[in-house]
C-alpha cells in the first residue's frame, strides 16, 4: 500500500522503518522543519532512503489550508495517511484525501484524555491503566472511530518516561504497523467513540502546576510525576522531579518547611521526603531552581557543589574535547563558553542522549546518565561534574559498616553484624540483639541484630521495589551475569576471611571450610552467572485457527520476591546453592540465615555491595525461625520460599505458604540415607568413603549416611578397620590445619547427640566406639560407631545429624532383602552402594528410593548436578539447570496473524 507519513520524532522514524520492512511503500514523509540546523529523526532516515521529504512549517493559515502545501501533498498519491505523533494541525482536505483516509496514534485509551498531554494526565489523574489508541481521523479533536487499542497497568511509581519506554513506544510502533496491515487486508474496524467517559484536559502551564500539599500523599505523588519534564510541579520556586511513594519506615533527615504542608518535609539521604494530609509519605529525588540548575534533593543543605576544581593538563584536554562535542550539538551557538546553557541554547531530549553517548565514547571509563545533563546544564558545571566523576569523587556515598573485628587465624577479620536491608546495614527496628557463639570454646563472637516482623516487612518492601522499579528487573541478563561473576570473584578474593568466619561461627574445620563451604559457594555463583543469558522458552506447534495462523511460544519469567531460609551446617554454601539460582533467574530475595550462624551471610552482603548488586536486590535478616521465617511464609508479597532444614518445620512452612498466598515452595528436608556395602567392594575405598559418608563436616551433613548396611562376610573386618581409622583422627581446634574433626555447631545439638547415643545403648545396639562428649572446652563429640542395630530401633529410623555411624548386617547375597530394608524409611534424600559388580550397582541404584545415588563414592556433589530429595526429604532441586526452574515461571503466549 502507498503511504504518506505525517509526523515526527523517533517514534515516527521507527514506524516508518517498520512499515517499509513490511513491504509498504512510503511515497512521502511530511515532518517538521529543521531546528537549529538539525533535521527531525524521521526526516533523517527518510532522506537516506531517498523517500520524498517535505518540511512544512504549517499546513494552515488562519484556519484555512495553504493551497501549495495541499497540492504538494496530493501529488505524492498516497492511499493512506499514517500519522505517528503528529504535532501539526492538518486540514480535512488532506485528512480525507487518500482512498483509505488517515489514521492517528494517540497515547491514551480514548475517549479518556483527548488532547495533547494524555500521558501526563493519565498519571495526574491516578489512572490504574494506561495505553494508546489508533483511530480514524475526523474533524474533531481525537474523536474519530477507533481502529485499535492496547492497554497496560500503571505501576505505583511509573513516570511519563517509564510508561513511554516500557509500553507506549515499543508496543505503539508494532500497533501502527498492525493497523496499516489490517487496512491493507480489508479487516480494519471503525468503532464509534462513545462520549461516555470522555475527557479533555489542556496542556498544563507552569502557573497551574503548583503542588497542593493539603492532599493525600498518593495524590501529591501523581501530580508531581504527571508534571515531570513539562512544565514541572513546584512549591516555593522549587520544581520537584522524580517522585515515588515511600515504602517502609521514614528515614532520618533534616526538617524543611514546605508551603501548604501540615507537616515539615525531610531532607534525607534518599531525597526529599514529603508528607500528605493522610500522614503517608512520598519521596522526591531531584530539585530544580529557577535558573534551571538541578541538584539531588538529598544535597539541598550541602555546601556549594559547584566550587571550581583545578584541572590537570589531561583533564583540560578532555574538557576541550567535550567543548567540541557541545559545539557539534549546539551548532547555532557561535562560541561555547563556561556560561553556555545546554537547554537554553536549544538542545532537546535527543541531544541529551547524543551528548552522553559522545562523551562516553571519547572519554571511556566515565559512567554518565541522561540525568547528569539535567543536573549540570551549563558547560562549566558539566565539566566540573565530569571531572569529579572521572576522579571518583562523585560516587555514591560509601557503604557504612560498623564491623566487629577479630584477630584470628593470622588475620584480622571484619564482620558485619546488623540486618542488611535495601543496601544498608542497620539495627533491628526494635534494637534487639542476640549472641552468636564460637563452638570451639563457647565464647561469644559478637552480638547480632535480632530481626523483627517489621524488619522482614521492610526487607520485602525493598526487594519488591527493586524488582518492580529498580535496575535489576530491567537489566539485560548478560549484565546480570556479569555482576554475579564479579561477586564470585570478590568471594574468591576474600575466601580466607570467609572461611575463617565460617570456622569460628559454625565449627567447620578450616581446610574443609576453605575447599567446600567457601570453594563450592564460589563455583555455584560462577555456574549460575553463566546461565543468566541462556534461560530460554520454546516455540510450540499448535493446531492453526484457520484461515488465520498462530505462533505459540513460552517465556521463562522470574517470580518476583523470593524468600530463602538456610540451615546452620553449611551457612555460606547453602546460601549460595539457593540464592545464586534465584538471582540468575532475575528475582530479588530476602534471606534468613540460621540464627546460630549468621556471620558469613552478613559478610556476603557486604561483598554484594562491592560487586555492584543494586540496592534492595539482596536483603538479609538474621533472627529466629519462629518469628522471621514464619513472617516470610505468611508474607503476601513473597512469591517463592526455598527452605533447607528439618521435615517438621518444612511441613509447617508449606502449610503457611499455602494459606497465605499459595506461594511456590521448594524444600530440602531431613534424611536417613542408606549406604549398602557389598563384600565384593574395594574395601580400602569403602572404609575411607564410608567414614567420610558419616563423619564429613562432623556429621552435620544433610546427605550423611544415616545407616550403613554391611554384608555379613565382611562386617567384622569392616568395623575393625573403621575403629582403627577413628583412633587416628585428630580432634581439636578447627583452625589447626592438621585437625580432622571439629566441634559440633552449638551446645543444644551436642546435648541432643549425647542423648541419641544413650538411647541407642538402651535399645540394645552395641556401642563399639565413642558416644560421649570429648573432655575438653567447646562442643566436641567423639566420632561414634554402633553395630547390631535392628530395624525397629530409634537410631535405625531417625537422623542423628552428627558423627554417629549406625551399622546393620545383611546376609550374603541378599540384594533384594537389603534393598527393602534400605527403602523402609519415609526419607529419600541420598543413598549409596559399594560393589565392583557393575550389574549389581546398576540394579541397586535403579531401586534405591532417593534423589541422589552414589556408586563407589560418597558426598560427590557438583554445581551442575541437581540435588534434592524424595518422599519426606522434600521436593524441588538445588544446583544444576533444574534449580533455575524453581525460581522461574512459564508463560505461554499465542499470537494470531
JSON list of N, CA and C in Angstrom, two decimals, residues 753-792:
[
{"chain": "A", "resi": 753, "resn": "UNK", "atom": "N", "xyz": [22.91, -35.08, 70.61]},
{"chain": "A", "resi": 753, "resn": "UNK", "atom": "CA", "xyz": [23.69, -36.21, 70.13]},
{"chain": "A", "resi": 753, "resn": "UNK", "atom": "C", "xyz": [24.04, -37.17, 71.26]},
{"chain": "A", "resi": 754, "resn": "UNK", "atom": "N", "xyz": [24.40, -36.62, 72.41]},
{"chain": "A", "resi": 754, "resn": "UNK", "atom": "CA", "xyz": [24.70, -37.46, 73.57]},
{"chain": "A", "resi": 754, "resn": "UNK", "atom": "C", "xyz": [23.46, -38.28, 73.95]},
{"chain": "A", "resi": 755, "resn": "UNK", "atom": "N", "xyz": [22.28, -37.63, 73.97]},
{"chain": "A", "resi": 755, "resn": "UNK", "atom": "CA", "xyz": [21.03, -38.33, 74.28]},
{"chain": "A", "resi": 755, "resn": "UNK", "atom": "C", "xyz": [20.74, -39.41, 73.23]},
{"chain": "A", "resi": 756, "resn": "UNK", "atom": "N", "xyz": [21.02, -39.12, 71.97]},
{"chain": "A", "resi": 756, "resn": "UNK", "atom": "CA", "xyz": [20.80, -40.06, 70.87]},
{"chain": "A", "resi": 756, "resn": "UNK", "atom": "C", "xyz": [21.62, -41.34, 71.11]},
{"chain": "A", "resi": 757, "resn": "UNK", "atom": "N", "xyz": [22.87, -41.15, 71.50]},
{"chain": "A", "resi": 757, "resn": "UNK", "atom": "CA", "xyz": [23.73, -42.31, 71.75]},
{"chain": "A", "resi": 757, "resn": "UNK", "atom": "C", "xyz": [23.28, -43.09, 72.99]},
{"chain": "A", "resi": 758, "resn": "UNK", "atom": "N", "xyz": [22.87, -42.38, 74.01]},
{"chain": "A", "resi": 758, "resn": "UNK", "atom": "CA", "xyz": [22.37, -43.06, 75.22]},
{"chain": "A", "resi": 758, "resn": "UNK", "atom": "C", "xyz": [21.15, -43.90, 74.90]},
{"chain": "A", "resi": 759, "resn": "UNK", "atom": "N", "xyz": [20.27, -43.39, 74.06]},
{"chain": "A", "resi": 759, "resn": "UNK", "atom": "CA", "xyz": [19.07, -44.13, 73.67]},
{"chain": "A", "resi": 759, "resn": "UNK", "atom": "C", "xyz": [19.44, -45.37, 72.85]},
{"chain": "A", "resi": 760, "resn": "UNK", "atom": "N", "xyz": [20.45, -45.24, 71.99]},
{"chain": "A", "resi": 760, "resn": "UNK", "atom": "CA", "xyz": [20.90, -46.39, 71.21]},
{"chain": "A", "resi": 760, "resn": "UNK", "atom": "C", "xyz": [21.38, -47.52, 72.09]},
{"chain": "A", "resi": 761, "resn": "UNK", "atom": "N", "xyz": [22.12, -47.18, 73.14]},
{"chain": "A", "resi": 761, "resn": "UNK", "atom": "CA", "xyz": [22.60, -48.21, 74.08]},
{"chain": "A", "resi": 761, "resn": "UNK", "atom": "C", "xyz": [21.43, -48.84, 74.80]},
{"chain": "A", "resi": 762, "resn": "UNK", "atom": "N", "xyz": [20.46, -48.01, 75.25]},
{"chain": "A", "resi": 762, "resn": "UNK", "atom": "CA", "xyz": [19.29, -48.53, 75.97]},
{"chain": "A", "resi": 762, "resn": "UNK", "atom": "C", "xyz": [18.49, -49.49, 75.10]},
{"chain": "A", "resi": 763, "resn": "UNK", "atom": "N", "xyz": [18.44, -49.24, 73.79]},
{"chain": "A", "resi": 763, "resn": "UNK", "atom": "CA", "xyz": [17.65, -50.09, 72.89]},
{"chain": "A", "resi": 763, "resn": "UNK", "atom": "C", "xyz": [18.35, -51.41, 72.57]},
{"chain": "A", "resi": 764, "resn": "UNK", "atom": "N", "xyz": [19.64, -51.50, 72.95]},
{"chain": "A", "resi": 764, "resn": "UNK", "atom": "CA", "xyz": [20.32, -52.77, 72.74]},
{"chain": "A", "resi": 764, "resn": "UNK", "atom": "C", "xyz": [21.35, -52.79, 71.64]},
{"chain": "A", "resi": 765, "resn": "UNK", "atom": "N", "xyz": [21.57, -51.64, 70.99]},
{"chain": "A", "resi": 765, "resn": "UNK", "atom": "CA", "xyz": [22.63, -51.59, 69.99]},
{"chain": "A", "resi": 765, "resn": "UNK", "atom": "C", "xyz": [23.98, -51.66, 70.70]},
{"chain": "A", "resi": 766, "resn": "UNK", "atom": "N", "xyz": [25.00, -52.13, 69.99]},
{"chain": "A", "resi": 766, "resn": "UNK", "atom": "CA", "xyz": [26.34, -52.24, 70.58]},
{"chain": "A", "resi": 766, "resn": "UNK", "atom": "C", "xyz": [27.14, -50.98, 70.29]},
{"chain": "A", "resi": 767, "resn": "UNK", "atom": "N", "xyz": [27.52, -50.27, 71.35]},
{"chain": "A", "resi": 767, "resn": "UNK", "atom": "CA", "xyz": [28.35, -49.08, 71.19]},
{"chain": "A", "resi": 767, "resn": "UNK", "atom": "C", "xyz": [29.81, -49.54, 71.09]},
{"chain": "A", "resi": 768, "resn": "UNK", "atom": "N", "xyz": [30.35, -49.52, 69.89]},
{"chain": "A", "resi": 768, "resn": "UNK", "atom": "CA", "xyz": [31.71, -50.01, 69.64]},
{"chain": "A", "resi": 768, "resn": "UNK", "atom": "C", "xyz": [32.74, -48.95, 69.99]},
{"chain": "A", "resi": 769, "resn": "UNK", "atom": "N", "xyz": [32.40, -47.68, 69.71]},
{"chain": "A", "resi": 769, "resn": "UNK", "atom": "CA", "xyz": [33.37, -46.61, 69.96]},
{"chain": "A", "resi": 769, "resn": "UNK", "atom": "C", "xyz": [32.62, -45.29, 70.16]},
{"chain": "A", "resi": 770, "resn": "UNK", "atom": "N", "xyz": [33.17, -44.44, 71.04]},
{"chain": "A", "resi": 770, "resn": "UNK", "atom": "CA", "xyz": [32.65, -43.09, 71.20]},
{"chain": "A", "resi": 770, "resn": "UNK", "atom": "C", "xyz": [31.39, -43.02, 72.02]},
{"chain": "A", "resi": 771, "resn": "UNK", "atom": "N", "xyz": [30.46, -42.14, 71.56]},
{"chain": "A", "resi": 771, "resn": "UNK", "atom": "CA", "xyz": [29.18, -42.00, 72.24]},
{"chain": "A", "resi": 771, "resn": "UNK", "atom": "C", "xyz": [29.16, -40.95, 73.32]},
{"chain": "A", "resi": 772, "resn": "UNK", "atom": "N", "xyz": [30.27, -40.22, 73.51]},
{"chain": "A", "resi": 772, "resn": "UNK", "atom": "CA", "xyz": [30.34, -39.25, 74.60]},
{"chain": "A", "resi": 772, "resn": "UNK", "atom": "C", "xyz": [30.86, -37.90, 74.10]},
{"chain": "A", "resi": 773, "resn": "UNK", "atom": "N", "xyz": [30.63, -36.87, 74.91]},
{"chain": "A", "resi": 773, "resn": "UNK", "atom": "CA", "xyz": [31.25, -35.57, 74.67]},
{"chain": "A", "resi": 773, "resn": "UNK", "atom": "C", "xyz": [32.73, -35.67, 74.97]},
{"chain": "A", "resi": 774, "resn": "UNK", "atom": "N", "xyz": [33.55, -35.03, 74.15]},
{"chain": "A", "resi": 774, "resn": "UNK", "atom": "CA", "xyz": [35.00, -35.02, 74.38]},
{"chain": "A", "resi": 774, "resn": "UNK", "atom": "C", "xyz": [35.31, -34.17, 75.61]},
{"chain": "A", "resi": 775, "resn": "UNK", "atom": "N", "xyz": [36.21, -34.65, 76.42]},
{"chain": "A", "resi": 775, "resn": "UNK", "atom": "CA", "xyz": [36.56, -33.95, 77.67]},
{"chain": "A", "resi": 775, "resn": "UNK", "atom": "C", "xyz": [37.52, -32.80, 77.37]},
{"chain": "A", "resi": 776, "resn": "UNK", "atom": "N", "xyz": [36.96, -31.74, 76.86]},
{"chain": "A", "resi": 776, "resn": "UNK", "atom": "CA", "xyz": [37.74, -30.53, 76.58]},
{"chain": "A", "resi": 776, "resn": "UNK", "atom": "C", "xyz": [36.77, -29.37, 76.42]},
{"chain": "A", "resi": 777, "resn": "UNK", "atom": "N", "xyz": [37.31, -28.16, 76.43]},
{"chain": "A", "resi": 777, "resn": "UNK", "atom": "CA", "xyz": [36.46, -26.97, 76.25]},
{"chain": "A", "resi": 777, "resn": "UNK", "atom": "C", "xyz": [35.83, -27.00, 74.86]},
{"chain": "A", "resi": 778, "resn": "UNK", "atom": "N", "xyz": [34.58, -26.53, 74.76]},
{"chain": "A", "resi": 778, "resn": "UNK", "atom": "CA", "xyz": [33.90, -26.47, 73.46]},
{"chain": "A", "resi": 778, "resn": "UNK", "atom": "C", "xyz": [32.90, -27.60, 73.30]},
{"chain": "A", "resi": 779, "resn": "UNK", "atom": "N", "xyz": [32.29, -27.66, 72.13]},
{"chain": "A", "resi": 779, "resn": "UNK", "atom": "CA", "xyz": [31.17, -28.57, 71.89]},
{"chain": "A", "resi": 779, "resn": "UNK", "atom": "C", "xyz": [31.61, -29.76, 71.03]},
{"chain": "A", "resi": 780, "resn": "UNK", "atom": "N", "xyz": [32.56, -30.54, 71.55]},
{"chain": "A", "resi": 780, "resn": "UNK", "atom": "CA", "xyz": [33.13, -31.63, 70.77]},
{"chain": "A", "resi": 780, "resn": "UNK", "atom": "C", "xyz": [32.48, -32.96, 71.12]},
{"chain": "A", "resi": 781, "resn": "UNK", "atom": "N", "xyz": [32.16, -33.73, 70.08]},
{"chain": "A", "resi": 781, "resn": "UNK", "atom": "CA", "xyz": [31.56, -35.06, 70.23]},
{"chain": "A", "resi": 781, "resn": "UNK", "atom": "C", "xyz": [32.51, -36.11, 69.65]},
{"chain": "A", "resi": 782, "resn": "UNK", "atom": "N", "xyz": [32.67, -37.20, 70.36]},
{"chain": "A", "resi": 782, "resn": "UNK", "atom": "CA", "xyz": [33.51, -38.27, 69.85]},
{"chain": "A", "resi": 782, "resn": "UNK", "atom": "C", "xyz": [32.89, -38.89, 68.59]},
{"chain": "A", "resi": 783, "resn": "UNK", "atom": "N", "xyz": [33.69, -39.17, 67.57]},
{"chain": "A", "resi": 783, "resn": "UNK", "atom": "CA", "xyz": [33.17, -39.99, 66.46]},
{"chain": "A", "resi": 783, "resn": "UNK", "atom": "C", "xyz": [32.71, -41.32, 67.03]},
{"chain": "A", "resi": 784, "resn": "UNK", "atom": "N", "xyz": [31.53, -41.76, 66.64]},
{"chain": "A", "resi": 784, "resn": "UNK", "atom": "CA", "xyz": [30.84, -42.87, 67.30]},
{"chain": "A", "resi": 784, "resn": "UNK", "atom": "C", "xyz": [30.51, -43.96, 66.29]},
{"chain": "A", "resi": 785, "resn": "UNK", "atom": "N", "xyz": [30.56, -45.23, 66.78]},
{"chain": "A", "resi": 785, "resn": "UNK", "atom": "CA", "xyz": [30.16, -46.37, 65.94]},
{"chain": "A", "resi": 785, "resn": "UNK", "atom": "C", "xyz": [29.21, -47.26, 66.74]},
{"chain": "A", "resi": 786, "resn": "UNK", "atom": "N", "xyz": [28.04, -47.54, 66.16]},
{"chain": "A", "resi": 786, "resn": "UNK", "atom": "CA", "xyz": [27.10, -48.52, 66.70]},
{"chain": "A", "resi": 786, "resn": "UNK", "atom": "C", "xyz": [27.00, -49.69, 65.73]},
{"chain": "A", "resi": 787, "resn": "UNK", "atom": "N", "xyz": [26.97, -50.91, 66.28]},
{"chain": "A", "resi": 787, "resn": "UNK", "atom": "CA", "xyz": [26.68, -52.09, 65.47]},
{"chain": "A", "resi": 787, "resn": "UNK", "atom": "C", "xyz": [25.49, -52.83, 66.07]},
{"chain": "A", "resi": 788, "resn": "UNK", "atom": "N", "xyz": [25.12, -53.92, 65.41]},
{"chain": "A", "resi": 788, "resn": "UNK", "atom": "CA", "xyz": [23.97, -54.74, 65.86]},
{"chain": "A", "resi": 788, "resn": "UNK", "atom": "C", "xyz": [22.71, -53.88, 65.96]},
{"chain": "A", "resi": 789, "resn": "UNK", "atom": "N", "xyz": [22.55, -53.00, 65.03]},
{"chain": "A", "resi": 789, "resn": "UNK", "atom": "CA", "xyz": [21.38, -52.11, 65.02]},
{"chain": "A", "resi": 789, "resn": "UNK", "atom": "C", "xyz": [20.23, -52.82, 64.31]},
{"chain": "A", "resi": 790, "resn": "UNK", "atom": "N", "xyz": [19.12, -52.97, 65.01]},
{"chain": "A", "resi": 790, "resn": "UNK", "atom": "CA", "xyz": [17.93, -53.62, 64.44]},
{"chain": "A", "resi": 790, "resn": "UNK", "atom": "C", "xyz": [17.01, -52.58, 63.82]},
{"chain": "A", "resi": 791, "resn": "UNK", "atom": "N", "xyz": [16.20, -53.03, 62.85]},
{"chain": "A", "resi": 791, "resn": "UNK", "atom": "CA", "xyz": [15.38, -52.11, 62.07]},
{"chain": "A", "resi": 791, "resn": "UNK", "atom": "C", "xyz": [14.37, -51.33, 62.91]},
{"chain": "A", "resi": 792, "resn": "UNK", "atom": "N", "xyz": [13.94, -51.89, 64.05]},
{"chain": "A", "resi": 792, "resn": "UNK", "atom": "CA", "xyz": [12.91, -51.22, 64.84]},
{"chain": "A", "resi": 792, "resn": "UNK", "atom": "C", "xyz": [13.47, -50.12, 65.75]}
]
